[in-house]
């Protein structure tokens, strides 16, 4: 695992970012009204939304998604040098991804019309996805066992900080015209409906043929087979896909195959305490 840096109490992998970048993003980076942001807590469907937004951007033409890696199509704002480069970018709209918690995000977002797509996923499935990701990537510490990552997740002792703080921070934008709450569960249950919703949010009213093309190229199978989306272009020292593929399973509810009854009840107890009286209900709260 790579070294971590501490920015205002939150840890970040040194291989992805620097203190200088994080400070620049928070205080100096200028969000523009036509920016489109793909915001997530890690392992919540980031890559999926990147491909959907890329395909929307090209009106359903998959050429761009099949020839340019996702990190260049919709770069991570916090990646080293990216914010600097984006600051001088002339093309519009800028498509930008970020895992940053809201309180460390660019202050300039607050008075902008930039569109934010915030994607959330059942936190138990996030834990499972993180568990496998930590085995194959240098960005997260591999836990000794599954219990350890459950504990770290619940205490927020992970790179990018607490899932609970991430959700509560970004959900403060709920209800604003430029904020779209998207869930992994909706994408999974109804990809077509989700693509239409995201397209409309981005101001595009596509005909059926274009929607069909976006859906076709955003399925798990298409993305798993696309080396511009599945991270196999990265060296094995960053992500060792022999240990676990990045495009691992792509389903909802895999937590049931990993959590013991005791772990699940413990998780639910802490979840209920931390989300007590929270006004928004997510798909997993209803199950
Ligand atoms: P699993 O590990 O559960 O399979 P992120 O992009 O935020 O890192 O999230 C990665 C997770 O999203 C992985 O979950 C990956 O398989 C899943 N994913 C990516 N593209 C997907 C798609 N088209 N359909 C379903 N799941 C997808």
Coordinates of C-alpha atoms and ligand atoms in Angstrom, one line a residue:
X1 CA 0.0 0.0 0.0
X2 CA 1.2 3.5 -0.8
X3 CA 1.9 6.2 1.9
X4 CA -1.0 8.4 3.0
X5 CA -1.0 12.1 3.6
X6 CA -3.2 13.9 6.1
X7 CA -5.2 16.9 4.9
X8 CA -7.3 18.5 7.6
X9 CA -7.7 15.2 9.4
X10 CA -8.6 13.1 6.3
X11 CA -6.1 10.7 4.8
X12 CA -5.4 10.5 1.0
X13 CA -3.1 8.1 -0.9
X14 CA 0.1 10.0 -1.9
X15 CA 0.1 8.2 -5.2
X16 CA -3.1 10.0 -6.2
X17 CA -2.8 13.5 -4.7
X18 CA -0.6 16.0 -2.8
X19 CA -1.3 18.5 -0.1
X20 CA -0.6 21.3 -2.5
X21 CA -3.3 20.0 -4.9
X22 CA -5.8 19.6 -2.0
X23 CA -5.2 23.1 -0.7
X24 CA -5.4 24.5 -4.3
X25 CA -8.7 22.7 -4.9
X26 CA -10.3 23.9 -1.7
X27 CA -9.2 27.5 -1.9
X28 CA -8.3 28.5 -5.4
X29 CA -9.9 26.2 -8.0
X30 CA -12.6 28.1 -9.8
X31 CA -15.7 26.0 -10.6
X32 CA -17.5 27.1 -13.7
X33 CA -21.2 27.2 -14.3
X34 CA -21.0 24.6 -17.1
X35 CA -18.9 22.1 -15.2
X36 CA -20.3 18.6 -14.7
X37 CA -19.2 16.8 -11.6
X38 CA -19.3 13.0 -10.9
X39 CA -19.0 12.8 -7.1
X40 CA -18.8 9.6 -5.1
X41 CA -17.4 8.0 -2.0
X42 CA -15.0 5.3 -3.4
X43 CA -16.5 2.1 -4.7
X44 CA -20.0 3.5 -5.2
X45 CA -20.2 3.5 -9.0
X46 CA -17.8 6.2 -10.0
X47 CA -16.5 4.5 -13.1
X48 CA -20.0 3.6 -14.1
X49 CA -21.2 7.2 -14.0
X50 CA -18.0 8.3 -15.8
X51 CA -18.9 6.1 -18.8
X52 CA -22.6 7.1 -18.8
X53 CA -21.7 10.8 -18.7
X54 CA -19.0 10.3 -21.4
X55 CA -21.6 8.6 -23.6
X56 CA -24.1 11.3 -23.0
X57 CA -21.4 13.9 -23.9
X58 CA -20.9 12.2 -27.3
X59 CA -24.6 11.8 -27.9
X60 CA -24.3 8.0 -27.6
X61 CA -21.2 7.6 -29.8
X62 CA -18.9 5.1 -28.0
X63 CA -15.7 6.1 -29.9
X64 CA -14.4 8.4 -27.2
X65 CA -15.2 5.9 -24.4
X66 CA -13.4 3.2 -26.4
X67 CA -10.3 5.1 -27.2
X68 CA -9.6 7.4 -24.2
X69 CA -9.1 6.1 -20.6
X70 CA -11.8 7.1 -18.1
X71 CA -9.3 9.1 -16.1
X72 CA -8.7 11.4 -19.1
X73 CA -12.3 11.6 -20.1
X74 CA -13.5 12.6 -16.7
X75 CA -10.4 13.2 -14.5
X76 CA -10.3 13.1 -10.8
X77 CA -10.0 16.7 -9.6
X78 CA -7.8 15.7 -6.7
X79 CA -5.3 13.7 -8.8
X80 CA -1.9 15.4 -8.8
X81 CA -1.7 18.3 -11.3
X82 CA -5.3 17.8 -12.6
X83 CA -6.8 20.8 -10.9
X84 CA -4.0 23.0 -12.2
X85 CA -4.6 21.7 -15.7
X86 CA -8.3 22.0 -15.5
X87 CA -8.0 25.6 -14.3
X88 CA -6.5 26.5 -17.7
X89 CA -8.8 24.2 -19.8
X90 CA -10.7 26.0 -22.5
X91 CA -13.0 23.2 -23.7
X92 CA -16.6 23.2 -22.3
X93 CA -18.1 21.6 -20.4
X94 CA -15.4 20.2 -18.2
X95 CA -16.3 16.7 -17.0
X96 CA -14.8 16.1 -13.6
X97 CA -14.8 13.3 -11.1
X98 CA -14.1 13.6 -7.4
X99 CA -14.1 11.5 -4.2
X100 CA -13.5 14.6 -2.0
X101 CA -15.9 15.1 1.0
X102 CA -18.0 18.3 0.6
X103 CA -16.2 20.3 3.3
X104 CA -12.9 19.9 1.4
X105 CA -14.3 20.6 -2.0
X106 CA -13.8 23.9 -3.9
X107 CA -15.4 26.7 -2.0
X108 CA -16.3 28.3 -5.4
X109 CA -18.9 25.5 -6.0
X110 CA -21.3 27.2 -3.6
X111 CA -22.1 30.2 -5.9
X112 CA -22.0 28.3 -9.1
X113 CA -24.6 26.5 -11.4
X114 CA -22.2 23.6 -12.0
X115 CA -24.1 20.3 -12.2
X116 CA -23.3 17.7 -9.5
X117 CA -24.3 14.0 -10.0
X118 CA -23.8 12.4 -6.5
X119 CA -23.9 8.7 -6.7
X120 CA -24.4 6.6 -3.5
X121 CA -24.5 2.8 -2.9
X122 CA -25.6 0.5 -0.2
X123 CA -22.8 1.0 2.4
X124 CA -22.5 -2.7 3.0
X125 CA -21.9 -3.3 -0.7
X126 CA -19.3 -0.5 -0.6
X127 CA -17.5 -2.3 2.2
X128 CA -17.4 -5.5 0.2
X129 CA -16.2 -3.7 -3.0
X130 CA -13.6 -1.9 -0.9
X131 CA -12.4 -5.2 0.7
X132 CA -11.6 -6.6 -2.8
X133 CA -10.2 -3.3 -4.0
X134 CA -7.8 -3.1 -1.1
X135 CA -6.4 -6.5 -2.0
X136 CA -5.7 -5.5 -5.6
X137 CA -4.8 -1.8 -5.4
X138 CA -2.1 0.2 -3.7
X139 CA -4.5 3.0 -2.7
X140 CA -6.0 1.2 0.3
X141 CA -4.5 -0.9 3.0
X142 CA -5.3 -4.5 2.8
X143 CA -7.1 -5.5 6.0
X144 CA -6.1 -8.7 7.8
X145 CA -9.7 -9.9 7.6
X146 CA -13.2 -8.7 6.6
X147 CA -14.1 -7.7 10.1
X148 CA -11.2 -5.1 10.1
X149 CA -12.5 -3.3 7.1
X150 CA -16.1 -3.3 8.5
X151 CA -14.7 -1.6 11.6
X152 CA -12.6 0.9 9.7
X153 CA -15.6 1.8 7.5
X154 CA -17.8 2.4 10.5
X155 CA -15.2 4.5 12.3
X156 CA -14.3 6.4 9.1
X157 CA -10.7 5.4 9.5
X158 CA -10.1 5.0 5.7
X159 CA -8.7 7.1 2.9
X160 CA -11.2 9.8 1.9
X161 CA -12.7 9.7 5.4
X162 CA -16.1 8.7 6.7
X163 CA -18.8 7.5 4.4
X164 CA -21.4 9.0 6.8
X165 CA -19.7 12.4 6.7
X166 CA -19.4 12.2 2.9
X167 CA -23.1 11.4 2.5
X168 CA -24.3 14.1 4.9
X169 CA -22.0 16.7 3.5
X170 CA -23.0 16.3 -0.2
X171 CA -26.6 15.7 0.6
X172 CA -26.8 19.2 1.9
X173 CA -27.1 20.2 -1.8
X174 CA -30.3 18.0 -2.1
X175 CA -33.2 20.0 -3.6
X176 CA -31.0 22.4 -5.5
X177 CA -31.6 22.4 -9.3
X178 CA -28.0 21.6 -10.0
X179 CA -27.8 18.5 -7.8
X180 CA -28.8 15.0 -8.8
X181 CA -28.9 12.2 -6.3
X182 CA -28.2 9.0 -8.2
X183 CA -28.0 5.5 -6.6
X184 CA -26.0 2.4 -7.7
X185 CA -29.2 0.5 -6.9
X186 CA -31.2 2.6 -9.4
X187 CA -28.5 2.1 -12.1
X188 CA -28.6 -1.6 -11.5
X189 CA -32.4 -2.0 -11.4
X190 CA -33.2 0.3 -14.2
X191 CA -30.1 1.4 -16.2
X192 CA -32.2 2.8 -19.1
X193 CA -34.4 4.9 -16.7
X194 CA -31.3 6.1 -15.0
X195 CA -29.6 7.1 -18.2
X196 CA -32.7 9.0 -19.3
X197 CA -32.8 10.8 -15.9
X198 CA -29.1 11.7 -16.0
X199 CA -29.4 12.8 -19.6
X200 CA -32.3 15.1 -18.8
X201 CA -30.4 16.5 -15.8
X202 CA -27.6 17.4 -18.2
X203 CA -30.1 19.1 -20.6
X204 CA -30.2 16.4 -23.2
X205 CA -33.5 15.0 -24.6
X206 CA -32.3 12.0 -26.5
X207 CA -34.3 9.8 -28.9
X208 CA -34.5 6.0 -28.3
X209 CA -31.6 5.1 -30.5
X210 CA -29.2 7.3 -28.6
X211 CA -30.5 6.0 -25.2
X212 CA -30.1 2.4 -26.5
X213 CA -26.5 3.1 -27.5
X214 CA -25.6 4.6 -24.1
X215 CA -27.2 1.7 -22.2
X216 CA -25.5 -0.9 -24.4
X217 CA -22.1 0.6 -23.8
X218 CA -22.7 1.2 -20.1
X219 CA -23.6 -2.4 -19.1
X220 CA -21.3 -4.3 -16.8
X221 CA -20.2 -6.6 -19.6
X222 CA -19.4 -3.8 -22.1
X223 CA -17.4 -1.9 -19.4
X224 CA -15.6 -5.0 -18.2
X225 CA -14.5 -5.7 -21.8
X226 CA -13.4 -2.1 -22.4
X227 CA -9.8 -1.5 -21.5
X228 CA -10.5 2.3 -21.4
X229 CA -12.9 1.6 -18.5
X230 CA -11.6 -1.5 -16.6
X231 CA -8.3 0.0 -15.5
X232 CA -6.2 -2.8 -17.1
X233 CA -4.1 0.0 -18.7
X234 CA -2.7 0.7 -15.2
X235 CA 0.5 -1.1 -14.3
X236 CA 0.0 -4.1 -12.0
X237 CA 1.9 -2.3 -9.3
X238 CA -1.1 0.1 -9.0
X239 CA -3.8 -2.4 -9.5
X240 CA -3.2 -6.1 -9.7
X241 CA -6.2 -7.5 -11.5
X242 CA -5.0 -11.1 -11.0
X243 CA -5.8 -10.7 -7.4
X244 CA -9.3 -9.2 -8.1
X245 CA -10.6 -7.6 -11.2
X246 CA -11.6 -3.9 -10.9
X247 CA -14.9 -4.8 -12.7
X248 CA -15.4 -7.5 -10.0
X249 CA -19.1 -8.5 -9.8
X250 CA -21.2 -5.4 -10.5
X251 CA -24.2 -6.4 -8.5
X252 CA -26.3 -5.2 -5.6
X253 CA -26.6 -7.2 -2.3
X254 CA -23.3 -9.0 -2.5
X255 CA -22.9 -8.0 1.2
X256 CA -25.1 -11.0 2.0
X257 CA -22.3 -13.3 0.8
X258 CA -19.7 -11.6 3.1
X259 CA -21.3 -10.3 6.3
X260 CA -22.0 -12.7 9.1
X261 CA -25.3 -12.2 10.9
X262 CA -23.4 -10.7 13.8
X263 CA -21.5 -8.3 11.6
X264 CA -24.6 -7.3 9.8
X265 CA -26.5 -6.6 13.0
X266 CA -23.6 -4.7 14.4
X267 CA -23.3 -2.6 11.2
X268 CA -27.1 -1.9 11.3
X269 CA -26.8 -0.7 14.9
X270 CA -24.0 1.8 14.2
X271 CA -25.7 2.8 10.9
X272 CA -29.0 3.6 12.8
X273 CA -27.1 5.6 15.4
X274 CA -25.2 7.6 12.9
X275 CA -28.2 8.2 10.5
X276 CA -30.7 8.7 13.3
X277 CA -33.5 11.1 12.2
X278 CA -31.8 11.5 8.8
X279 CA -34.6 12.9 6.6
X280 CA -33.7 11.2 3.3
X281 CA -34.4 7.5 2.8
X282 CA -32.1 5.5 0.5
X283 CA -33.0 2.3 -1.4
X284 CA -31.2 0.2 1.3
X285 CA -33.1 1.8 4.1
X286 CA -36.3 0.5 2.6
X287 CA -35.1 -3.1 2.4
Ligands
LIG1 P1 -18.0 -4.5 -7.2 O1 -16.6 -4.5 -6.6 O2 -19.1 -4.7 -6.2 O3 -18.1 -5.4 -8.4 P2 -16.0 2.7 -8.3 O4 -16.0 2.9 -9.8 O5 -16.7 3.7 -7.5 O6 -14.6 2.3 -7.8 O7 -16.9 1.4 -8.0 C1 -16.5 0.1 -8.5 C2 -17.7 -0.8 -8.4 O8 -18.7 -0.5 -9.4 C3 -17.3 -2.2 -8.6 O9 -18.2 -3.0 -7.8 C4 -17.6 -2.4 -10.1 O10 -17.8 -3.8 -10.4 C5 -18.9 -1.6 -10.2 N1 -19.3 -1.3 -11.6 C6 -18.5 -0.5 -12.4 N2 -19.1 -0.4 -13.6 C7 -20.3 -1.1 -13.5 C8 -21.4 -1.5 -14.4 N3 -21.4 -1.0 -15.6 N4 -22.4 -2.2 -13.9 C9 -22.4 -2.6 -12.6 N5 -21.4 -2.4 -11.7 C10 -20.4 -1.6 -12.2

